[in-house]
Amino acid sequence: MKVVIPGGTGQVGGILDRALTADGHEVVVLTRTPRGARQVYWDGATLGDWAAEVDGSDVVINLAGRSVSCRYTRENLEAMMNSRVESARVVGEAVAGAARPPAVWLQMSTATIYAHRFDAPNDEQNGVIGGDEQGVPGYWAYSVEIARNWEAALERAVTPHTRKVALRSAMVMSPDRGGVFDVLSRLARLGLGGPVAGGRQYVSWIHDRDFVRAVRFLIGRDDLTGPVNLAAPHPLTQRELMRDLRAAWRMPFGLPATRHMAELGAFALRSDTELLLKSRRVVPARLTDAGFTFDHPRWRAAAADLATRHRLSR
């Protein structure tokens, strides 16, 4: 099977590249900075020679988009929007123009599309799309708008011979250097991994190996189209998440942080407090209804596994 991964040089792309290559598949990564024989140049916005890789492929998994690990300035938010929408649009053009189009196009999306809420989980059918919540920073609505436009670009693409799935992914937890698990683990090991702003906000996550298994599952299930939540079935509060992470690292305490302290910390890390403070309570109803089972459904055991792998990889 030939798999093309636009934007596949980041953390999630690396996870999929390693796993699918180990499965024996031919994996081609589209990137602005190609290195190696299996990487091909594209600019993420215009058709080019790279489209020949899509023609005759079996699967396209588009992960392209500016990283959300940055300050949410107007310039960065616009770059997030443009990079996601334009890359999805041009992938759609390549698929539509292929003489032998791929059977399935998996388009990265985000669980951030759902509302900031504490009262109930968000699934694909009954989940509340965000954007008009009361009492949250106004720019959070722009993050939702990015997600909506991202998925709209997928929906607009005319690909009658290619099944389309939007991957509404939660945070992918892996032991890779620089990933979210690595960053949170560093805080936990320093004794800074306590509750943030009370810690009531929900965190949705998925173990990297379950993420890969879910992608394989979606490739093989030709009856699944549209949005699919990629998240473990048991989201938990930020307080509980960091408690279990500290336990995985055998750190007995974690200093709490106020909202103001979180803002200072996010500024120092060149990130944004939305990643810490928005309550993302997302569950994978369509996956589980289709028969997918998680190897790592609960965070405490998942964190222990990831911490062990993190130690062994260093």
Short mmCIF file of N, CA, C and O in Angstrom, two decimals, residues 93-208:
data_model
loop_
_atom_site.label_atom_id
_atom_site.label_comp_id
_atom_site.label_asym_id
_atom_site.label_seq_id
_atom_site.Cartn_x
_atom_site.Cartn_y
_atom_site.Cartn_z
N GLU A 93 -7.53 19.21 -4.64
CA GLU A 93 -7.32 19.39 -6.07
C GLU A 93 -6.49 18.24 -6.65
O GLU A 93 -6.77 17.75 -7.75
N ALA A 94 -5.47 17.82 -5.91
CA ALA A 94 -4.63 16.72 -6.39
C ALA A 94 -5.42 15.41 -6.45
O ALA A 94 -5.29 14.64 -7.42
N VAL A 95 -6.23 15.16 -5.44
CA VAL A 95 -7.05 13.94 -5.44
C VAL A 95 -8.06 13.99 -6.59
O VAL A 95 -8.25 13.00 -7.31
N ALA A 96 -8.72 15.14 -6.76
CA ALA A 96 -9.73 15.27 -7.81
C ALA A 96 -9.13 15.12 -9.20
O ALA A 96 -9.79 14.62 -10.12
N GLY A 97 -7.88 15.54 -9.36
CA GLY A 97 -7.25 15.49 -10.67
C GLY A 97 -6.50 14.20 -10.95
O GLY A 97 -5.94 14.04 -12.05
N ALA A 98 -6.49 13.28 -10.01
CA ALA A 98 -5.72 12.05 -10.19
C ALA A 98 -6.43 11.09 -11.14
O ALA A 98 -7.65 10.89 -11.05
N ALA A 99 -5.66 10.48 -12.04
CA ALA A 99 -6.22 9.45 -12.92
C ALA A 99 -6.58 8.21 -12.11
O ALA A 99 -7.56 7.52 -12.41
N ARG A 100 -5.79 7.95 -11.07
CA ARG A 100 -6.04 6.82 -10.16
C ARG A 100 -6.05 7.37 -8.74
O ARG A 100 -5.05 7.29 -8.03
N PRO A 101 -7.18 7.93 -8.32
CA PRO A 101 -7.23 8.59 -7.01
C PRO A 101 -7.12 7.59 -5.86
O PRO A 101 -7.46 6.42 -6.01
N PRO A 102 -6.65 8.05 -4.72
CA PRO A 102 -6.58 7.16 -3.55
C PRO A 102 -7.96 6.75 -3.08
O PRO A 102 -8.95 7.45 -3.31
N ALA A 103 -8.03 5.60 -2.42
CA ALA A 103 -9.31 5.11 -1.92
C ALA A 103 -9.81 5.92 -0.75
O ALA A 103 -11.03 6.08 -0.56
N VAL A 104 -8.88 6.48 0.05
CA VAL A 104 -9.30 7.21 1.25
C VAL A 104 -8.36 8.39 1.49
O VAL A 104 -7.16 8.30 1.25
N TRP A 105 -8.97 9.48 1.93
CA TRP A 105 -8.24 10.69 2.32
C TRP A 105 -8.59 10.95 3.79
O TRP A 105 -9.73 11.26 4.10
N LEU A 106 -7.60 10.79 4.66
CA LEU A 106 -7.75 11.12 6.07
C LEU A 106 -7.20 12.53 6.27
O LEU A 106 -6.00 12.76 6.05
N GLN A 107 -8.05 13.44 6.69
CA GLN A 107 -7.67 14.84 6.85
C GLN A 107 -7.60 15.18 8.33
O GLN A 107 -8.58 15.05 9.05
N MET A 108 -6.43 15.62 8.78
CA MET A 108 -6.30 16.01 10.18
C MET A 108 -7.24 17.16 10.50
O MET A 108 -7.41 18.09 9.70
N SER A 109 -7.88 17.07 11.65
CA SER A 109 -8.69 18.15 12.20
C SER A 109 -8.32 18.24 13.68
O SER A 109 -7.20 17.89 14.05
N THR A 110 -9.21 18.68 14.52
CA THR A 110 -8.85 18.87 15.92
C THR A 110 -10.07 18.79 16.82
O THR A 110 -11.17 19.25 16.46
N ALA A 111 -9.86 18.25 18.02
CA ALA A 111 -10.91 18.22 19.03
C ALA A 111 -11.23 19.61 19.56
O ALA A 111 -12.25 19.80 20.24
N THR A 112 -10.39 20.59 19.23
CA THR A 112 -10.64 21.97 19.65
C THR A 112 -11.91 22.53 19.03
O THR A 112 -12.43 23.56 19.48
N ILE A 113 -12.46 21.87 18.02
CA ILE A 113 -13.69 22.34 17.39
C ILE A 113 -14.86 22.33 18.37
O ILE A 113 -15.82 23.09 18.21
N TYR A 114 -14.77 21.51 19.42
CA TYR A 114 -15.87 21.42 20.38
C TYR A 114 -15.80 22.52 21.42
O TYR A 114 -14.74 23.12 21.67
N ALA A 115 -16.94 22.76 22.06
CA ALA A 115 -17.06 23.84 23.03
C ALA A 115 -16.30 23.53 24.31
O ALA A 115 -16.13 22.38 24.71
N HIS A 116 -15.86 24.60 24.93
CA HIS A 116 -15.30 24.57 26.29
C HIS A 116 -16.46 24.28 27.24
O HIS A 116 -17.37 25.09 27.40
N ARG A 117 -16.45 23.08 27.84
CA ARG A 117 -17.57 22.72 28.71
C ARG A 117 -17.13 21.69 29.75
O ARG A 117 -16.16 20.96 29.56
N PHE A 118 -17.90 21.63 30.85
CA PHE A 118 -17.63 20.71 31.94
C PHE A 118 -18.77 19.73 32.16
O PHE A 118 -18.59 18.70 32.80
N ASP A 119 -19.95 20.04 31.62
CA ASP A 119 -21.16 19.33 32.02
C ASP A 119 -21.34 17.98 31.36
O ASP A 119 -21.95 17.07 31.95
N ALA A 120 -20.85 17.79 30.15
CA ALA A 120 -21.08 16.54 29.42
C ALA A 120 -20.00 16.37 28.36
O ALA A 120 -19.42 17.35 27.90
N PRO A 121 -19.74 15.13 27.96
CA PRO A 121 -18.74 14.90 26.91
C PRO A 121 -19.27 15.25 25.53
O PRO A 121 -20.48 15.27 25.30
N ASN A 122 -18.35 15.52 24.63
CA ASN A 122 -18.69 15.83 23.24
C ASN A 122 -18.38 14.62 22.36
O ASN A 122 -17.24 14.19 22.28
N ASP A 123 -19.42 14.07 21.72
CA ASP A 123 -19.18 13.07 20.68
C ASP A 123 -19.54 13.68 19.33
O ASP A 123 -19.94 14.84 19.24
N GLU A 124 -19.42 12.88 18.27
CA GLU A 124 -19.61 13.43 16.93
C GLU A 124 -21.06 13.80 16.64
O GLU A 124 -21.31 14.72 15.85
N GLN A 125 -22.01 13.12 17.26
CA GLN A 125 -23.42 13.37 16.97
C GLN A 125 -24.01 14.45 17.85
O GLN A 125 -24.73 15.34 17.37
N ASN A 126 -23.72 14.40 19.15
CA ASN A 126 -24.37 15.30 20.10
C ASN A 126 -23.44 16.36 20.67
O ASN A 126 -23.86 17.17 21.50
N GLY A 127 -22.18 16.35 20.26
CA GLY A 127 -21.23 17.33 20.77
C GLY A 127 -21.60 18.75 20.37
O GLY A 127 -22.19 18.99 19.31
N VAL A 128 -21.23 19.68 21.22
CA VAL A 128 -21.51 21.10 20.98
C VAL A 128 -20.29 21.74 20.33
O VAL A 128 -19.19 21.71 20.89
N ILE A 129 -20.47 22.28 19.14
CA ILE A 129 -19.39 22.99 18.47
C ILE A 129 -19.19 24.32 19.17
O ILE A 129 -20.14 25.01 19.53
N GLY A 130 -17.93 24.69 19.39
CA GLY A 130 -17.62 25.89 20.15
C GLY A 130 -17.73 27.16 19.32
O GLY A 130 -18.12 27.15 18.15
N GLY A 131 -17.35 28.26 19.96
CA GLY A 131 -17.31 29.54 19.28
C GLY A 131 -18.12 30.63 19.93
O GLY A 131 -17.85 31.81 19.71
N ASP A 132 -19.13 30.24 20.74
CA ASP A 132 -19.94 31.29 21.38
C ASP A 132 -20.09 31.05 22.88
O ASP A 132 -21.06 31.49 23.49
N GLU A 133 -19.10 30.37 23.48
CA GLU A 133 -19.15 30.15 24.92
C GLU A 133 -19.04 31.47 25.68
O GLU A 133 -18.36 32.41 25.24
N GLN A 134 -19.67 31.53 26.82
CA GLN A 134 -19.61 32.71 27.67
C GLN A 134 -18.40 32.62 28.60
O GLN A 134 -18.05 31.56 29.08
N GLY A 135 -17.77 33.77 28.82
CA GLY A 135 -16.74 33.85 29.84
C GLY A 135 -15.38 33.30 29.43
O GLY A 135 -14.55 33.01 30.30
N VAL A 136 -15.14 33.15 28.14
CA VAL A 136 -13.83 32.68 27.68
C VAL A 136 -13.21 33.75 26.79
O VAL A 136 -13.93 34.60 26.24
N PRO A 137 -11.89 33.75 26.63
CA PRO A 137 -11.26 34.76 25.77
C PRO A 137 -11.84 34.72 24.36
O PRO A 137 -12.09 33.65 23.80
N GLY A 138 -12.01 35.89 23.77
CA GLY A 138 -12.63 35.97 22.47
C GLY A 138 -11.88 35.24 21.37
O GLY A 138 -12.49 34.69 20.45
N TYR A 139 -10.54 35.21 21.48
CA TYR A 139 -9.77 34.59 20.40
C TYR A 139 -9.93 33.08 20.39
O TYR A 139 -9.58 32.44 19.39
N TRP A 140 -10.48 32.47 21.49
CA TRP A 140 -10.74 31.03 21.45
C TRP A 140 -11.71 30.69 20.32
O TRP A 140 -11.63 29.62 19.73
N ALA A 141 -12.63 31.61 20.02
CA ALA A 141 -13.59 31.37 18.94
C ALA A 141 -12.88 31.25 17.60
O ALA A 141 -13.33 30.53 16.71
N TYR A 142 -11.75 31.95 17.46
CA TYR A 142 -11.02 31.88 16.20
C TYR A 142 -10.42 30.50 16.00
O TYR A 142 -10.34 29.99 14.88
N SER A 143 -9.99 29.87 17.09
CA SER A 143 -9.47 28.50 17.00
C SER A 143 -10.55 27.55 16.49
O SER A 143 -10.28 26.65 15.68
N VAL A 144 -11.78 27.75 16.95
CA VAL A 144 -12.90 26.93 16.47
C VAL A 144 -13.16 27.22 15.00
O VAL A 144 -13.42 26.31 14.19
N GLU A 145 -13.08 28.50 14.62
CA GLU A 145 -13.30 28.88 13.22
C GLU A 145 -12.24 28.24 12.31
O GLU A 145 -12.55 27.82 11.20
N ILE A 146 -11.01 28.17 12.80
CA ILE A 146 -9.97 27.48 12.03
C ILE A 146 -10.38 26.04 11.78
O ILE A 146 -10.30 25.54 10.65
N ALA A 147 -10.82 25.35 12.84
CA ALA A 147 -11.21 23.95 12.71
C ALA A 147 -12.39 23.79 11.75
O ALA A 147 -12.42 22.87 10.92
N ARG A 148 -13.38 24.68 11.85
CA ARG A 148 -14.55 24.59 10.97
C ARG A 148 -14.15 24.79 9.51
O ARG A 148 -14.60 24.07 8.62
N ASN A 149 -13.31 25.78 9.26
CA ASN A 149 -12.87 26.04 7.89
C ASN A 149 -11.99 24.92 7.36
O ASN A 149 -12.03 24.61 6.16
N TRP A 150 -11.20 24.34 8.22
CA TRP A 150 -10.35 23.21 7.87
C TRP A 150 -11.20 22.05 7.35
O TRP A 150 -10.94 21.49 6.28
N GLU A 151 -12.24 21.72 8.13
CA GLU A 151 -13.12 20.63 7.72
C GLU A 151 -13.96 21.02 6.50
O GLU A 151 -14.28 20.16 5.67
N ALA A 152 -14.32 22.29 6.40
CA ALA A 152 -15.11 22.73 5.23
C ALA A 152 -14.32 22.55 3.94
O ALA A 152 -14.88 22.20 2.90
N ALA A 153 -13.00 22.78 4.00
CA ALA A 153 -12.16 22.59 2.81
C ALA A 153 -12.18 21.12 2.38
O ALA A 153 -12.18 20.81 1.18
N LEU A 154 -12.19 20.23 3.36
CA LEU A 154 -12.31 18.80 3.04
C LEU A 154 -13.66 18.49 2.41
O LEU A 154 -13.75 17.79 1.39
N GLU A 155 -14.72 19.03 3.00
CA GLU A 155 -16.07 18.74 2.50
C GLU A 155 -16.28 19.28 1.09
O GLU A 155 -16.97 18.66 0.27
N ARG A 156 -15.68 20.44 0.79
CA ARG A 156 -15.90 21.05 -0.53
C ARG A 156 -15.20 20.30 -1.65
O ARG A 156 -15.61 20.40 -2.82
N ALA A 157 -14.16 19.56 -1.33
CA ALA A 157 -13.40 18.85 -2.38
C ALA A 157 -14.31 17.81 -3.05
O ALA A 157 -14.98 17.02 -2.38
N VAL A 158 -14.32 17.83 -4.37
CA VAL A 158 -15.14 16.90 -5.15
C VAL A 158 -14.29 15.68 -5.46
O VAL A 158 -13.48 15.68 -6.39
N THR A 159 -14.48 14.62 -4.69
CA THR A 159 -13.66 13.41 -4.83
C THR A 159 -14.58 12.19 -4.81
O THR A 159 -14.61 11.45 -3.83
N PRO A 160 -15.34 11.97 -5.86
CA PRO A 160 -16.35 10.90 -5.83
C PRO A 160 -15.79 9.50 -5.67
O PRO A 160 -16.53 8.59 -5.26
N HIS A 161 -14.51 9.30 -5.96
CA HIS A 161 -13.92 7.97 -5.85
C HIS A 161 -13.02 7.83 -4.62
O HIS A 161 -12.35 6.81 -4.46
N THR A 162 -13.02 8.86 -3.77
CA THR A 162 -12.17 8.86 -2.59
C THR A 162 -12.99 9.16 -1.35
O THR A 162 -13.66 10.19 -1.26
N ARG A 163 -12.97 8.23 -0.42
CA ARG A 163 -13.66 8.42 0.86
C ARG A 163 -12.90 9.44 1.71
O ARG A 163 -11.67 9.42 1.76
N LYS A 164 -13.65 10.31 2.41
CA LYS A 164 -13.02 11.38 3.17
C LYS A 164 -13.40 11.27 4.65
O LYS A 164 -14.58 11.12 4.98
N VAL A 165 -12.39 11.39 5.51
CA VAL A 165 -12.59 11.32 6.96
C VAL A 165 -11.85 12.48 7.60
O VAL A 165 -10.67 12.71 7.31
N ALA A 166 -12.52 13.22 8.49
CA ALA A 166 -11.90 14.29 9.26
C ALA A 166 -11.50 13.75 10.63
O ALA A 166 -12.36 13.30 11.39
N LEU A 167 -10.22 13.78 10.93
CA LEU A 167 -9.70 13.24 12.19
C LEU A 167 -9.72 14.33 13.27
O LEU A 167 -8.79 15.14 13.36
N ARG A 168 -10.77 14.34 14.07
CA ARG A 168 -10.85 15.31 15.16
C ARG A 168 -10.02 14.78 16.33
O ARG A 168 -10.52 14.20 17.29
N SER A 169 -8.74 15.05 16.24
CA SER A 169 -7.79 14.41 17.16
C SER A 169 -7.60 15.22 18.43
O SER A 169 -7.47 16.45 18.41
N ALA A 170 -7.54 14.49 19.54
CA ALA A 170 -7.08 15.05 20.80
C ALA A 170 -5.56 15.05 20.80
O ALA A 170 -4.92 14.68 19.81
N MET A 171 -4.95 15.48 21.90
CA MET A 171 -3.49 15.50 22.00
C MET A 171 -2.95 14.07 21.88
O MET A 171 -3.38 13.18 22.61
N VAL A 172 -2.01 13.88 20.97
CA VAL A 172 -1.39 12.57 20.78
C VAL A 172 -0.20 12.48 21.73
O VAL A 172 0.75 13.26 21.62
N MET A 173 -0.28 11.54 22.65
CA MET A 173 0.76 11.38 23.66
C MET A 173 1.76 10.32 23.21
O MET A 173 1.40 9.16 23.02
N SER A 174 3.01 10.74 23.05
CA SER A 174 4.07 9.82 22.66
C SER A 174 5.34 10.21 23.42
O SER A 174 5.45 11.34 23.91
N PRO A 175 6.32 9.32 23.50
CA PRO A 175 7.56 9.65 24.20
C PRO A 175 8.53 10.48 23.38
O PRO A 175 9.64 10.76 23.83
N ASP A 176 8.14 10.90 22.18
CA ASP A 176 9.05 11.64 21.30
C ASP A 176 9.48 12.96 21.93
O ASP A 176 8.69 13.65 22.58
N ARG A 177 10.73 13.31 21.69
CA ARG A 177 11.28 14.56 22.22
C ARG A 177 10.52 15.76 21.64
O ARG A 177 10.27 15.83 20.44
N GLY A 178 10.14 16.68 22.52
CA GLY A 178 9.45 17.89 22.10
C GLY A 178 7.95 17.77 21.98
O GLY A 178 7.27 18.77 21.77
N GLY A 179 7.41 16.55 22.11
CA GLY A 179 5.97 16.35 22.05
C GLY A 179 5.30 16.78 23.34
O GLY A 179 5.95 17.10 24.34
N VAL A 180 3.96 16.76 23.36
CA VAL A 180 3.24 17.25 24.53
C VAL A 180 3.53 16.41 25.77
O VAL A 180 3.67 16.94 26.87
N PHE A 181 3.68 15.09 25.61
CA PHE A 181 4.00 14.25 26.77
C PHE A 181 5.37 14.61 27.32
O PHE A 181 5.57 14.66 28.54
N ASP A 182 6.33 14.86 26.45
CA ASP A 182 7.68 15.24 26.87
C ASP A 182 7.65 16.55 27.65
O ASP A 182 8.29 16.67 28.70
N VAL A 183 6.89 17.53 27.14
CA VAL A 183 6.82 18.83 27.81
C VAL A 183 6.15 18.71 29.17
O VAL A 183 6.65 19.23 30.19
N LEU A 184 5.01 18.01 29.23
CA LEU A 184 4.31 17.84 30.50
C LEU A 184 5.15 17.04 31.49
O LEU A 184 5.15 17.32 32.70
N SER A 185 5.88 16.05 30.99
CA SER A 185 6.73 15.24 31.86
C SER A 185 7.85 16.07 32.46
O SER A 185 8.20 15.90 33.64
N ARG A 186 8.40 16.97 31.67
CA ARG A 186 9.47 17.83 32.19
C ARG A 186 8.95 18.68 33.35
O ARG A 186 9.61 18.83 34.38
N LEU A 187 7.74 19.22 33.19
CA LEU A 187 7.14 20.00 34.26
C LEU A 187 6.89 19.14 35.50
O LEU A 187 7.18 19.56 36.63
N ALA A 188 6.38 17.93 35.29
CA ALA A 188 6.11 17.03 36.41
C ALA A 188 7.38 16.68 37.16
O ALA A 188 7.41 16.68 38.40
N ARG A 189 8.45 16.38 36.43
CA ARG A 189 9.71 15.98 37.08
C ARG A 189 10.35 17.14 37.83
O ARG A 189 11.11 16.92 38.78
N LEU A 190 10.04 18.36 37.42
CA LEU A 190 10.57 19.54 38.12
C LEU A 190 9.70 19.94 39.31
O LEU A 190 10.01 20.93 40.00
N GLY A 191 8.62 19.19 39.56
CA GLY A 191 7.73 19.53 40.65
C GLY A 191 6.75 20.63 40.33
O GLY A 191 6.10 21.18 41.23
N LEU A 192 6.60 20.94 39.04
CA LEU A 192 5.70 22.02 38.61
C LEU A 192 4.39 21.48 38.03
O LEU A 192 3.61 22.24 37.47
N GLY A 193 4.17 20.18 38.16
CA GLY A 193 3.03 19.56 37.51
C GLY A 193 1.79 19.48 38.37
O GLY A 193 1.16 18.42 38.49
N GLY A 194 1.40 20.58 38.95
CA GLY A 194 0.18 20.61 39.75
C GLY A 194 -1.01 21.11 38.95
O GLY A 194 -0.91 21.35 37.74
N PRO A 195 -2.15 21.26 39.61
CA PRO A 195 -3.34 21.76 38.90
C PRO A 195 -3.13 23.20 38.44
O PRO A 195 -2.51 24.01 39.14
N VAL A 196 -3.68 23.52 37.27
CA VAL A 196 -3.60 24.86 36.71
C VAL A 196 -4.98 25.50 36.79
O VAL A 196 -5.97 24.92 36.33
N ALA A 197 -5.04 26.68 37.42
CA ALA A 197 -6.31 27.41 37.57
C ALA A 197 -7.40 26.53 38.17
O ALA A 197 -8.55 26.55 37.75
N GLY A 198 -7.02 25.71 39.13
CA GLY A 198 -7.96 24.82 39.81
C GLY A 198 -7.98 23.42 39.25
O GLY A 198 -8.34 22.47 39.95
N GLY A 199 -7.65 23.25 37.98
CA GLY A 199 -7.52 21.92 37.38
C GLY A 199 -8.83 21.22 37.07
O GLY A 199 -8.84 20.01 36.83
N ARG A 200 -9.96 21.96 37.02
CA ARG A 200 -11.25 21.33 36.72
C ARG A 200 -11.44 21.06 35.23
O ARG A 200 -12.30 20.27 34.85
N GLN A 201 -10.70 21.76 34.39
CA GLN A 201 -10.87 21.64 32.95
C GLN A 201 -10.49 20.23 32.49
O GLN A 201 -9.53 19.64 32.97
N TYR A 202 -11.28 19.72 31.53
CA TYR A 202 -11.05 18.36 31.04
C TYR A 202 -9.95 18.35 29.98
O TYR A 202 -9.79 19.30 29.21
N VAL A 203 -9.21 17.25 29.98
CA VAL A 203 -8.16 17.03 28.98
C VAL A 203 -8.50 15.75 28.22
O VAL A 203 -8.71 14.70 28.83
N SER A 204 -8.55 15.86 26.91
CA SER A 204 -8.72 14.69 26.06
C SER A 204 -7.37 14.36 25.45
O SER A 204 -6.58 15.25 25.11
N TRP A 205 -7.09 13.10 25.27
CA TRP A 205 -5.78 12.64 24.86
C TRP A 205 -5.94 11.30 24.14
O TRP A 205 -7.00 10.68 24.20
N ILE A 206 -4.88 10.86 23.47
CA ILE A 206 -4.85 9.53 22.89
C ILE A 206 -3.41 9.04 22.88
O ILE A 206 -2.48 9.80 22.55
N HIS A 207 -3.22 7.80 23.29
CA HIS A 207 -1.90 7.17 23.27
C HIS A 207 -1.44 7.02 21.83
O HIS A 207 -2.24 6.72 20.94
N ASP A 208 -0.16 7.22 21.57
CA ASP A 208 0.31 7.22 20.19
C ASP A 208 0.04 5.90 19.47
O ASP A 208 -0.28 5.88 18.28
#
